Amino acid sequence: MSALLKHQRHSLLELLFDRVHEGIIITNADNIIVDVNDILCEITGYSKDELIGQQPNLLSSGKQSKAFYSEMWQSLSENGFWRGEVWNRKKDGSFYAEILTIHRSIDPLSGELFHLGLVSDITMLKQHQAELERLAHYDALTALPNRNLLADRFEQAIAHSNRTQTLLAVCFLDLDNFKPVNDELGHNAGDELLIEVAQRIRTMLRQDDTVSRYGGDEFVMLLGEIKNRQDCEQLLHRLTDELSRPYQIENKTIRISASIGYTVYPFDQGSMQTLIEHADQTLYKAKLDGKKTFRMYETGNEAWRDEKNEQLYAIRRALTENEFQLFLQPKINMCSGEVIGFEALIRWQHPDNGLMFPQDFLPLINGTSLEIQLGEWVIRQALHYLQQWQAQSKPWHISINLSAYHLGSNGFLQRLNEIIAEFPTVDLQYFQFEILESHALDDLSLIVDVVRHCREEFNIKTVLDDFGTGYSSLSHIRTLPVSAVKIDQTFVRNMLADVDDCKIVEGVIALARSFDLEVIAEGVESVRHGQILLSMGCELAQGYVIAKPMPAAHIADWQQQFTLPEDWLSYRDSRQHIKWTQLNLFCLYLQLSLESVELRFEAELDDVNLCPIISIKQSHCGVWLDRTENLQLIDMESLQILKEKYRSFHHLLTMTLKLYQAGKKQSGLQNLHSLRSRYQDIYEYIQSIMSAFQPGEITASKSQYTTNH
């Protein structure tokens, strides 16, 4: 090779090292590092001089076994290639996750063996996954298992009961006189009380028992290894006594009690939801008996059975009398204002009770033939709307909710095909199924087959609904052949006030992006919700700020009246600019904090949904600052200045709130004026950071940052 060619080759290699976004590590035949690029140094914290001449095991974390590395070297020897996920250790001792790709090659010039490793840092994604897993399994307030983990524990408990021939008690516990605590002492005191109650229950139960916070002041307990009724009620008696002992909350003595309804498997059989409903029914009978007591569900309760049969007959009659109708809730692109489609939601126009919502009647038909009949009616009605829209050249999709029971029923695909045949002109690419994540995971293999068939044979797409609530969401999103995920509305609705919910929303968006899935946010109830979602990279949404569910006949009027908020329009040109959107996100969080105090003083509001005043590290802005430091979106000097300015702002904000809580409104109002000045100072500083960006990095209007004050 000529000297010129060698020089060109060397230049190309240098260019490769400089330009690629992955870390590069090259080792010789003796597995000694001979070269690395700057990206790898950034990832590991080591300099080139510290790495060259060492073996790659310098970075070993100890998390992989010897068998893992043996398999890696075997693959390299046999195939000349290996790719996998590895945990390594940085110079500072911290762990990081990477996707490592290794190629075994021969240098054509020297004939020497070398290994080329490409490293992609996926630590942030792993952290997102871990945080989502934790938040998806446990209640944020009490740290008890939530409903999702409860479902998993229930299946395990049932299997154990069957295997050991012992009884399983499913208990529904509700606190007596809890509401006055919230009303008189405030929600903070109520939260402290719930934490203490959870701790007492946990200490009273046995190691293998489960207690879950089911919602509000309701708890569900699974008591296994029960020998008889007396065995169970002795435990419940001790528990009710323990929970009735006085509580010391905020220097006040609080007295409450608990009532419990329970049912026993296998005498009572059914799904987890069925057994919980039976326990819940019995709970309210216990409360009528005078509270601080417990009652067992009687499986031979014929009166209850007669009542249920009457309700099922009424639903069956409603189907024949056309009393059901579909309400449609728009889904839009928040950047463009384009209507992309509608979610169809069933309603029952009851002749006596008026308009009834799904939660009032769908639980009655779970697991029955009526559930399938009603589901088929929904499919047929949705296709009818599609037929009308397509005749009018409206490219809207419609999505319907289908239960896992209906999807898994015998003959589902055949019946679906027959219904589709009734609408030969409908383009099915605009037809979507929505399945609840938690339901989809109950019988994953069956759901996967049905969903895949619908996509491949009918061109019907599937959306994974309420994403983030399923206890196995991260491990199964890769398996389910879905086209989109919907962020559960409870996370979206509460993300302005709850930092953990905000983390979940941001994590779900990032996860959906990594799997190239559309992401839709439901529960968008304010312009601010939309601004934050847009800053996080989510453009598709539905919620009350856009429109409530409505009859199909009202869609035209809604379209004429609906105007896309101006605060959303400015994101149209900024979608691809991460620095702009991230800085905007910080400003929105900062505004939330300021407004939380302003509303308390000016409107005398102290709503639990206001952005709470908590420690810097736990605040929206504090979490943003920590994340930004890791992502290196702005230079360290600017970031440190921003941190100092926010610390000053947060300190004054906390002091102002304390004055409000102490009833010193006038002093608080003086602080509020200074607080607005510090907000403005931070705003102007962010503008100065933006002014240093290169042309083209920021194209959106800076009017986003203007304040009303």
Short mmCIF file of N, CA and C in Angstrom, two decimals, residues 502 506 528 531-536 571 578-594 611 616 619-629 633-634 638-650 678-687 689-690 704-705:
data_model
loop_
_atom_site.label_atom_id
_atom_site.label_comp_id
_atom_site.label_asym_id
_atom_site.label_seq_id
_atom_site.Cartn_x
_atom_site.Cartn_y
_atom_site.Cartn_z
N CYS A 502 -45.33 12.18 37.30
CA CYS A 502 -44.63 12.88 36.21
C CYS A 502 -43.51 12.02 35.65
N GLU A 506 -43.17 10.57 31.76
CA GLU A 506 -41.97 10.81 30.95
C GLU A 506 -41.30 9.48 30.57
N ARG A 528 -52.15 23.38 30.55
CA ARG A 528 -50.84 23.11 31.14
C ARG A 528 -50.46 21.64 30.96
N GLN A 531 -49.10 21.36 27.53
CA GLN A 531 -47.78 21.96 27.37
C GLN A 531 -46.67 21.02 27.87
N ILE A 532 -46.89 20.44 29.04
CA ILE A 532 -45.87 19.55 29.61
C ILE A 532 -45.73 18.29 28.76
N LEU A 533 -46.84 17.73 28.31
CA LEU A 533 -46.77 16.54 27.46
C LEU A 533 -46.03 16.84 26.16
N LEU A 534 -46.31 17.98 25.56
CA LEU A 534 -45.62 18.37 24.33
C LEU A 534 -44.13 18.54 24.57
N SER A 535 -43.76 19.11 25.70
CA SER A 535 -42.35 19.27 26.03
C SER A 535 -41.67 17.93 26.25
N MET A 536 -42.44 16.94 26.68
CA MET A 536 -41.90 15.59 26.87
C MET A 536 -41.86 14.79 25.56
N TYR A 571 -45.43 24.88 19.81
CA TYR A 571 -44.60 23.68 19.78
C TYR A 571 -44.46 23.11 18.37
N ILE A 578 -34.53 19.38 21.23
CA ILE A 578 -34.59 18.89 22.59
C ILE A 578 -34.19 19.94 23.60
N LYS A 579 -33.24 20.83 23.26
CA LYS A 579 -32.83 21.85 24.21
C LYS A 579 -33.97 22.82 24.49
N TRP A 580 -34.68 23.22 23.44
CA TRP A 580 -35.81 24.14 23.62
C TRP A 580 -36.89 23.49 24.46
N THR A 581 -37.27 22.26 24.11
CA THR A 581 -38.37 21.61 24.81
C THR A 581 -38.00 21.32 26.26
N GLN A 582 -36.75 20.96 26.53
CA GLN A 582 -36.36 20.66 27.90
C GLN A 582 -36.31 21.93 28.75
N LEU A 583 -35.79 23.02 28.21
CA LEU A 583 -35.80 24.28 28.94
C LEU A 583 -37.22 24.78 29.16
N ASN A 584 -38.06 24.60 28.17
CA ASN A 584 -39.46 24.96 28.31
C ASN A 584 -40.13 24.15 29.41
N LEU A 585 -39.77 22.87 29.50
CA LEU A 585 -40.32 22.01 30.53
C LEU A 585 -39.96 22.53 31.92
N PHE A 586 -38.72 22.96 32.09
CA PHE A 586 -38.30 23.52 33.37
C PHE A 586 -39.12 24.76 33.71
N CYS A 587 -39.34 25.64 32.73
CA CYS A 587 -40.13 26.85 32.96
C CYS A 587 -41.56 26.52 33.35
N LEU A 588 -42.12 25.50 32.74
CA LEU A 588 -43.48 25.09 33.08
C LEU A 588 -43.55 24.57 34.52
N TYR A 589 -42.56 23.76 34.90
CA TYR A 589 -42.50 23.28 36.28
C TYR A 589 -42.35 24.44 37.26
N LEU A 590 -41.52 25.40 36.89
CA LEU A 590 -41.30 26.56 37.75
C LEU A 590 -42.60 27.35 37.92
N GLN A 591 -43.32 27.52 36.83
CA GLN A 591 -44.59 28.22 36.88
C GLN A 591 -45.60 27.50 37.75
N LEU A 592 -45.61 26.17 37.69
CA LEU A 592 -46.50 25.38 38.54
C LEU A 592 -46.24 25.68 40.02
N SER A 593 -44.97 25.74 40.38
CA SER A 593 -44.61 26.02 41.76
C SER A 593 -45.09 27.40 42.19
N LEU A 594 -44.86 28.40 41.33
CA LEU A 594 -45.30 29.75 41.64
C LEU A 594 -46.81 29.82 41.77
N CYS A 611 -49.62 21.96 42.87
CA CYS A 611 -48.25 21.48 42.96
C CYS A 611 -47.77 21.60 44.41
N ILE A 616 -36.32 20.24 47.62
CA ILE A 616 -35.80 20.55 46.29
C ILE A 616 -35.62 19.28 45.47
N SER A 619 -38.90 17.94 44.13
CA SER A 619 -39.75 18.81 43.33
C SER A 619 -39.57 18.54 41.85
N HIS A 620 -40.54 18.97 41.05
CA HIS A 620 -40.44 18.81 39.60
C HIS A 620 -39.15 19.43 39.08
N CYS A 621 -38.87 20.66 39.51
CA CYS A 621 -37.68 21.36 39.02
C CYS A 621 -36.40 20.67 39.50
N GLY A 622 -36.41 20.19 40.75
CA GLY A 622 -35.24 19.51 41.28
C GLY A 622 -34.91 18.24 40.52
N VAL A 623 -35.93 17.46 40.20
CA VAL A 623 -35.73 16.25 39.40
C VAL A 623 -35.20 16.62 38.02
N TRP A 624 -35.76 17.69 37.43
CA TRP A 624 -35.31 18.15 36.11
C TRP A 624 -33.83 18.54 36.15
N LEU A 625 -33.42 19.26 37.18
CA LEU A 625 -32.02 19.70 37.28
C LEU A 625 -31.07 18.51 37.40
N ASP A 626 -31.44 17.53 38.20
CA ASP A 626 -30.59 16.34 38.32
C ASP A 626 -30.48 15.59 37.00
N ARG A 627 -31.61 15.45 36.32
CA ARG A 627 -31.59 14.74 35.04
C ARG A 627 -30.79 15.50 33.99
N THR A 628 -30.93 16.80 33.99
CA THR A 628 -30.23 17.63 33.02
C THR A 628 -28.72 17.53 33.21
N GLU A 629 -28.29 17.43 34.46
CA GLU A 629 -26.86 17.27 34.73
C GLU A 629 -26.35 15.98 34.11
N LEU A 633 -27.36 18.70 28.85
CA LEU A 633 -28.04 19.52 27.85
C LEU A 633 -27.48 20.93 27.79
N ILE A 634 -27.03 21.42 28.93
CA ILE A 634 -26.38 22.74 28.97
C ILE A 634 -25.06 22.59 29.71
N SER A 638 -23.38 27.03 33.50
CA SER A 638 -24.74 27.56 33.42
C SER A 638 -25.68 26.76 34.32
N LEU A 639 -25.49 25.45 34.36
CA LEU A 639 -26.34 24.60 35.17
C LEU A 639 -26.17 24.93 36.66
N GLN A 640 -24.95 25.15 37.10
CA GLN A 640 -24.72 25.47 38.51
C GLN A 640 -25.36 26.80 38.89
N ILE A 641 -25.28 27.78 38.00
CA ILE A 641 -25.92 29.07 38.24
C ILE A 641 -27.44 28.90 38.34
N LEU A 642 -27.98 28.10 37.41
CA LEU A 642 -29.42 27.85 37.41
C LEU A 642 -29.84 27.15 38.71
N LYS A 643 -29.02 26.21 39.18
CA LYS A 643 -29.31 25.51 40.44
C LYS A 643 -29.37 26.50 41.60
N GLU A 644 -28.39 27.40 41.66
CA GLU A 644 -28.35 28.37 42.75
C GLU A 644 -29.57 29.28 42.72
N LYS A 645 -29.96 29.73 41.53
CA LYS A 645 -31.13 30.58 41.40
C LYS A 645 -32.39 29.84 41.82
N TYR A 646 -32.48 28.57 41.46
CA TYR A 646 -33.66 27.80 41.85
C TYR A 646 -33.69 27.54 43.36
N ARG A 647 -32.52 27.28 43.96
CA ARG A 647 -32.48 27.08 45.41
C ARG A 647 -33.02 28.31 46.14
N SER A 648 -32.62 29.48 45.68
CA SER A 648 -33.10 30.72 46.28
C SER A 648 -34.61 30.86 46.09
N PHE A 649 -35.09 30.56 44.88
CA PHE A 649 -36.52 30.63 44.59
C PHE A 649 -37.30 29.64 45.46
N HIS A 650 -36.82 28.41 45.55
CA HIS A 650 -37.53 27.38 46.31
C HIS A 650 -37.55 27.69 47.80
N ARG A 678 -38.01 36.72 41.54
CA ARG A 678 -37.02 35.65 41.37
C ARG A 678 -37.42 34.72 40.22
N TYR A 679 -38.72 34.51 40.05
CA TYR A 679 -39.18 33.75 38.90
C TYR A 679 -38.75 34.45 37.60
N GLN A 680 -38.96 35.75 37.54
CA GLN A 680 -38.60 36.51 36.36
C GLN A 680 -37.10 36.47 36.11
N ASP A 681 -36.33 36.50 37.18
CA ASP A 681 -34.87 36.42 37.06
C ASP A 681 -34.45 35.10 36.43
N ILE A 682 -35.07 34.00 36.88
CA ILE A 682 -34.75 32.69 36.30
C ILE A 682 -35.16 32.63 34.84
N TYR A 683 -36.34 33.16 34.54
CA TYR A 683 -36.82 33.21 33.17
C TYR A 683 -35.83 33.93 32.25
N GLU A 684 -35.36 35.10 32.69
CA GLU A 684 -34.42 35.88 31.88
C GLU A 684 -33.08 35.15 31.74
N TYR A 685 -32.69 34.45 32.78
CA TYR A 685 -31.44 33.70 32.68
C TYR A 685 -31.56 32.57 31.66
N ILE A 686 -32.68 31.90 31.64
CA ILE A 686 -32.91 30.84 30.65
C ILE A 686 -32.88 31.42 29.24
N GLN A 687 -33.46 32.59 29.08
CA GLN A 687 -33.39 33.25 27.78
C GLN A 687 -31.93 33.50 27.37
N ILE A 689 -29.36 31.74 28.24
CA ILE A 689 -28.80 30.44 27.85
C ILE A 689 -29.19 30.12 26.42
N MET A 690 -30.46 30.37 26.10
CA MET A 690 -30.95 30.08 24.75
C MET A 690 -30.29 30.94 23.69
N GLN A 704 -43.37 31.50 24.79
CA GLN A 704 -43.72 30.47 25.74
C GLN A 704 -43.37 30.86 27.17
N TYR A 705 -42.33 31.63 27.30
CA TYR A 705 -41.80 31.90 28.62
C TYR A 705 -42.40 33.13 29.28
#
